[in-house]
Amino acid sequence: MTRTTETTIEADRDVPIVRITREFAATREQLFRAHTDPALFARWIGPDAGDTRIEHWDARTGGSWRFVSVHDGVEFAFHGCFHEVRPDRIVQTFTFEGDPDGVALETLWFDDLGDGRARLRTQSLVESFESRDAWLASGMESGVNEGYAKLDRMIADGAV
């Protein structure tokens, strides 16, 4: 039995940070694998209406990545560097290539809650409050929620 949980997306008042928290009916190891295995990542990231193509993926400390999301024939590319990759945490940069100066520093924590459950916490630090607010206004919330729903289904189906 899976329990659907809500995703919490918060904008910090004092620092241009977006924080996202969500629990999953998955182990910490499954969540980590879903974020580091390129074939799995491509299946769940982003909104339902698009497809993701991995161009480069080297999920290790010092590695880098690039993927392209395609929505209605329009491509949106993203890239970054993995600064630290370990089973309980990933630190990476994140850049939308449509805004190449807008580099975010992201930290993802994978918290073991026991009983086959884990919590994913993310924090994205951007350059300004304007950039943060643009992220929030971009439709990111629906992409995050739809992506995590896909990840839930993959976990339930044993794909992760």
PDB file of C-alpha atoms in Angstrom:
ATOM      1  CA  MET A   1       0.000   0.000   0.000  1.00  0.00           C
ATOM      2  CA  THR A   2       1.330   3.429  -0.885  1.00  0.00           C
ATOM      3  CA  ARG A   3       0.404   6.592   0.897  1.00  0.00           C
ATOM      4  CA  THR A   4       0.241   9.740  -1.202  1.00  0.00           C
ATOM      5  CA  THR A   5       1.922  12.668   0.414  1.00  0.00           C
ATOM      6  CA  GLU A   6       1.937  16.295  -0.455  1.00  0.00           C
ATOM      7  CA  THR A   7       4.886  18.212  -1.723  1.00  0.00           C
ATOM      8  CA  THR A   8       5.764  21.322   0.238  1.00  0.00           C
ATOM      9  CA  ILE A   9       7.353  24.157  -1.738  1.00  0.00           C
ATOM     10  CA  GLU A  10       8.527  27.118   0.323  1.00  0.00           C
ATOM     11  CA  ALA A  11      10.226  30.391  -0.529  1.00  0.00           C
ATOM     12  CA  ASP A  12      12.509  31.666   2.213  1.00  0.00           C
ATOM     13  CA  ARG A  13      11.710  35.240   3.321  1.00  0.00           C
ATOM     14  CA  ASP A  14      15.291  36.277   3.968  1.00  0.00           C
ATOM     15  CA  VAL A  15      17.396  34.404   1.404  1.00  0.00           C
ATOM     16  CA  PRO A  16      16.591  33.655  -2.289  1.00  0.00           C
ATOM     17  CA  ILE A  17      16.044  29.949  -1.641  1.00  0.00           C
ATOM     18  CA  VAL A  18      13.325  27.527  -2.682  1.00  0.00           C
ATOM     19  CA  ARG A  19      12.873  24.518  -0.390  1.00  0.00           C
ATOM     20  CA  ILE A  20      10.945  21.411  -1.432  1.00  0.00           C
ATOM     21  CA  THR A  21      10.036  18.549   0.903  1.00  0.00           C
ATOM     22  CA  ARG A  22       8.246  15.302   0.087  1.00  0.00           C
ATOM     23  CA  GLU A  23       7.934  11.847   1.617  1.00  0.00           C
ATOM     24  CA  PHE A  24       7.896   8.698  -0.480  1.00  0.00           C
ATOM     25  CA  ALA A  25       6.959   5.061   0.088  1.00  0.00           C
ATOM     26  CA  ALA A  26      10.547   4.208  -0.826  1.00  0.00           C
ATOM     27  CA  THR A  27      13.864   3.602   0.822  1.00  0.00           C
ATOM     28  CA  ARG A  28      16.557   6.255   0.897  1.00  0.00           C
ATOM     29  CA  GLU A  29      18.524   4.068  -1.518  1.00  0.00           C
ATOM     30  CA  GLN A  30      15.648   4.014  -4.016  1.00  0.00           C
ATOM     31  CA  LEU A  31      15.354   7.817  -3.949  1.00  0.00           C
ATOM     32  CA  PHE A  32      19.105   8.174  -4.374  1.00  0.00           C
ATOM     33  CA  ARG A  33      19.070   5.759  -7.344  1.00  0.00           C
ATOM     34  CA  ALA A  34      16.158   7.665  -8.939  1.00  0.00           C
ATOM     35  CA  HIS A  35      18.298  10.818  -8.823  1.00  0.00           C
ATOM     36  CA  THR A  36      21.576   9.289 -10.001  1.00  0.00           C
ATOM     37  CA  ASP A  37      20.596   6.670 -12.600  1.00  0.00           C
ATOM     38  CA  PRO A  38      20.084   8.587 -15.863  1.00  0.00           C
ATOM     39  CA  ALA A  39      17.554   6.140 -17.319  1.00  0.00           C
ATOM     40  CA  LEU A  40      15.395   6.350 -14.195  1.00  0.00           C
ATOM     41  CA  PHE A  41      15.787  10.124 -13.849  1.00  0.00           C
ATOM     42  CA  ALA A  42      14.632  10.704 -17.439  1.00  0.00           C
ATOM     43  CA  ARG A  43      11.441   8.720 -16.795  1.00  0.00           C
ATOM     44  CA  TRP A  44      10.176  10.799 -13.879  1.00  0.00           C
ATOM     45  CA  ILE A  45      11.612  14.313 -14.035  1.00  0.00           C
ATOM     46  CA  GLY A  46       9.267  17.111 -15.057  1.00  0.00           C
ATOM     47  CA  PRO A  47       5.663  17.473 -16.096  1.00  0.00           C
ATOM     48  CA  ASP A  48       3.580  14.744 -17.700  1.00  0.00           C
ATOM     49  CA  ALA A  49       3.306  16.626 -20.999  1.00  0.00           C
ATOM     50  CA  GLY A  50       6.990  16.351 -21.847  1.00  0.00           C
ATOM     51  CA  ASP A  51       9.757  13.896 -22.523  1.00  0.00           C
ATOM     52  CA  THR A  52      13.309  14.054 -21.211  1.00  0.00           C
ATOM     53  CA  ARG A  53      16.466  13.162 -23.113  1.00  0.00           C
ATOM     54  CA  ILE A  54      19.695  12.706 -21.178  1.00  0.00           C
ATOM     55  CA  GLU A  55      22.606  14.193 -23.130  1.00  0.00           C
ATOM     56  CA  HIS A  56      25.321  13.605 -20.529  1.00  0.00           C
ATOM     57  CA  TRP A  57      25.193  12.087 -17.037  1.00  0.00           C
ATOM     58  CA  ASP A  58      28.140  11.413 -14.730  1.00  0.00           C
ATOM     59  CA  ALA A  59      26.583  11.170 -11.245  1.00  0.00           C
ATOM     60  CA  ARG A  60      29.710  11.194  -9.107  1.00  0.00           C
ATOM     61  CA  THR A  61      31.530  13.796  -7.066  1.00  0.00           C
ATOM     62  CA  GLY A  62      33.139  16.055  -9.668  1.00  0.00           C
ATOM     63  CA  GLY A  63      30.874  14.818 -12.467  1.00  0.00           C
ATOM     64  CA  SER A  64      28.454  16.767 -14.626  1.00  0.00           C
ATOM     65  CA  TRP A  65      25.104  16.393 -16.336  1.00  0.00           C
ATOM     66  CA  ARG A  66      22.884  17.785 -19.098  1.00  0.00           C
ATOM     67  CA  PHE A  67      19.344  16.936 -20.060  1.00  0.00           C
ATOM     68  CA  VAL A  68      16.763  18.295 -22.468  1.00  0.00           C
ATOM     69  CA  SER A  69      13.036  18.387 -21.785  1.00  0.00           C
ATOM     70  CA  VAL A  70      10.786  18.478 -24.842  1.00  0.00           C
ATOM     71  CA  HIS A  71       7.262  19.930 -24.552  1.00  0.00           C
ATOM     72  CA  ASP A  72       5.102  20.296 -27.670  1.00  0.00           C
ATOM     73  CA  GLY A  73       8.204  20.141 -29.874  1.00  0.00           C
ATOM     74  CA  VAL A  74      10.002  22.887 -27.927  1.00  0.00           C
ATOM     75  CA  GLU A  75      13.284  21.952 -26.213  1.00  0.00           C
ATOM     76  CA  PHE A  76      14.371  23.248 -22.801  1.00  0.00           C
ATOM     77  CA  ALA A  77      17.931  22.315 -21.837  1.00  0.00           C
ATOM     78  CA  PHE A  78      19.462  22.180 -18.354  1.00  0.00           C
ATOM     79  CA  HIS A  79      22.980  21.412 -17.166  1.00  0.00           C
ATOM     80  CA  GLY A  80      25.099  21.380 -14.043  1.00  0.00           C
ATOM     81  CA  CYS A  81      27.918  19.849 -12.060  1.00  0.00           C
ATOM     82  CA  PHE A  82      27.768  17.295  -9.280  1.00  0.00           C
ATOM     83  CA  HIS A  83      29.872  18.799  -6.502  1.00  0.00           C
ATOM     84  CA  GLU A  84      29.209  15.992  -4.032  1.00  0.00           C
ATOM     85  CA  VAL A  85      27.389  12.701  -4.498  1.00  0.00           C
ATOM     86  CA  ARG A  86      26.901  10.399  -1.533  1.00  0.00           C
ATOM     87  CA  PRO A  87      24.021   8.121  -0.464  1.00  0.00           C
ATOM     88  CA  ASP A  88      22.426  10.647   1.883  1.00  0.00           C
ATOM     89  CA  ARG A  89      23.112  13.886  -0.039  1.00  0.00           C
ATOM     90  CA  ILE A  90      23.758  15.398  -3.456  1.00  0.00           C
ATOM     91  CA  VAL A  91      25.149  18.899  -3.952  1.00  0.00           C
ATOM     92  CA  GLN A  92      24.962  20.173  -7.521  1.00  0.00           C
ATOM     93  CA  THR A  93      24.601  23.237  -9.687  1.00  0.00           C
ATOM     94  CA  PHE A  94      21.528  23.692 -11.858  1.00  0.00           C
ATOM     95  CA  THR A  95      21.313  25.976 -14.888  1.00  0.00           C
ATOM     96  CA  PHE A  96      18.415  26.462 -17.298  1.00  0.00           C
ATOM     97  CA  GLU A  97      20.178  27.173 -20.574  1.00  0.00           C
ATOM     98  CA  GLY A  98      17.525  29.756 -21.468  1.00  0.00           C
ATOM     99  CA  ASP A  99      18.970  31.802 -18.578  1.00  0.00           C
ATOM    100  CA  PRO A 100      22.664  30.861 -18.618  1.00  0.00           C
ATOM    101  CA  ASP A 101      23.611  33.418 -15.944  1.00  0.00           C
ATOM    102  CA  GLY A 102      21.058  31.989 -13.491  1.00  0.00           C
ATOM    103  CA  VAL A 103      23.076  29.243 -11.810  1.00  0.00           C
ATOM    104  CA  ALA A 104      21.464  27.690  -8.730  1.00  0.00           C
ATOM    105  CA  LEU A 105      23.276  25.776  -6.017  1.00  0.00           C
ATOM    106  CA  GLU A 106      21.144  22.802  -5.011  1.00  0.00           C
ATOM    107  CA  THR A 107      21.373  20.410  -2.105  1.00  0.00           C
ATOM    108  CA  LEU A 108      19.244  17.267  -1.951  1.00  0.00           C
ATOM    109  CA  TRP A 109      18.984  15.258   1.271  1.00  0.00           C
ATOM    110  CA  PHE A 110      17.647  11.690   1.377  1.00  0.00           C
ATOM    111  CA  ASP A 111      16.330  11.002   4.892  1.00  0.00           C
ATOM    112  CA  ASP A 112      15.594   7.428   5.988  1.00  0.00           C
ATOM    113  CA  LEU A 113      12.291   7.410   7.903  1.00  0.00           C
ATOM    114  CA  GLY A 114      12.206   3.645   8.506  1.00  0.00           C
ATOM    115  CA  ASP A 115       9.455   1.222   7.466  1.00  0.00           C
ATOM    116  CA  GLY A 116      10.377   1.609   3.778  1.00  0.00           C
ATOM    117  CA  ARG A 117       9.759   5.358   3.762  1.00  0.00           C
ATOM    118  CA  ALA A 118      12.091   8.223   3.010  1.00  0.00           C
ATOM    119  CA  ARG A 119      11.930  11.985   2.847  1.00  0.00           C
ATOM    120  CA  LEU A 120      13.477  14.036   0.068  1.00  0.00           C
ATOM    121  CA  ARG A 121      14.450  17.584   0.997  1.00  0.00           C
ATOM    122  CA  THR A 122      15.841  19.969  -1.582  1.00  0.00           C
ATOM    123  CA  GLN A 123      17.148  23.474  -1.314  1.00  0.00           C
ATOM    124  CA  SER A 124      17.899  25.672  -4.332  1.00  0.00           C
ATOM    125  CA  LEU A 125      19.817  28.888  -3.750  1.00  0.00           C
ATOM    126  CA  VAL A 126      19.492  31.329  -6.653  1.00  0.00           C
ATOM    127  CA  GLU A 127      21.168  34.672  -7.308  1.00  0.00           C
ATOM    128  CA  SER A 128      18.290  36.994  -6.414  1.00  0.00           C
ATOM    129  CA  PHE A 129      14.761  37.196  -5.081  1.00  0.00           C
ATOM    130  CA  GLU A 130      13.652  38.090  -8.625  1.00  0.00           C
ATOM    131  CA  SER A 131      15.150  34.861  -9.967  1.00  0.00           C
ATOM    132  CA  ARG A 132      13.562  32.859  -7.167  1.00  0.00           C
ATOM    133  CA  ASP A 133      10.169  34.422  -7.809  1.00  0.00           C
ATOM    134  CA  ALA A 134      10.525  33.749 -11.543  1.00  0.00           C
ATOM    135  CA  TRP A 135      11.168  30.069 -10.763  1.00  0.00           C
ATOM    136  CA  LEU A 136       8.033  29.939  -8.642  1.00  0.00           C
ATOM    137  CA  ALA A 137       5.952  31.692 -11.322  1.00  0.00           C
ATOM    138  CA  SER A 138       7.279  29.460 -14.134  1.00  0.00           C
ATOM    139  CA  GLY A 139       4.937  26.552 -13.488  1.00  0.00           C
ATOM    140  CA  MET A 140       7.634  24.733 -11.552  1.00  0.00           C
ATOM    141  CA  GLU A 141       5.084  23.564  -8.971  1.00  0.00           C
ATOM    142  CA  SER A 142       3.089  21.498 -11.466  1.00  0.00           C
ATOM    143  CA  GLY A 143       6.293  20.035 -12.952  1.00  0.00           C
ATOM    144  CA  VAL A 144       7.553  19.068  -9.495  1.00  0.00           C
ATOM    145  CA  ASN A 145       4.244  17.528  -8.432  1.00  0.00           C
ATOM    146  CA  GLU A 146       3.712  15.646 -11.696  1.00  0.00           C
ATOM    147  CA  GLY A 147       7.302  14.402 -11.663  1.00  0.00           C
ATOM    148  CA  TYR A 148       7.058  13.137  -8.098  1.00  0.00           C
ATOM    149  CA  ALA A 149       3.740  11.418  -8.926  1.00  0.00           C
ATOM    150  CA  LYS A 150       5.531   9.599 -11.770  1.00  0.00           C
ATOM    151  CA  LEU A 151       8.305   8.648  -9.354  1.00  0.00           C
ATOM    152  CA  ASP A 152       5.696   7.316  -6.904  1.00  0.00           C
ATOM    153  CA  ARG A 153       4.264   5.093  -9.650  1.00  0.00           C
ATOM    154  CA  MET A 154       7.716   3.856 -10.665  1.00  0.00           C
ATOM    155  CA  ILE A 155       8.490   2.952  -7.049  1.00  0.00           C
ATOM    156  CA  ALA A 156       5.135   1.186  -6.619  1.00  0.00           C
ATOM    157  CA  ASP A 157       5.714  -0.760  -9.872  1.00  0.00           C
ATOM    158  CA  GLY A 158       9.190  -1.856  -8.746  1.00  0.00           C
ATOM    159  CA  ALA A 159      11.004   0.112 -11.471  1.00  0.00           C
ATOM    160  CA  VAL A 160      13.240   1.826  -8.915  1.00  0.00           C
TER     161      VAL A 160
END
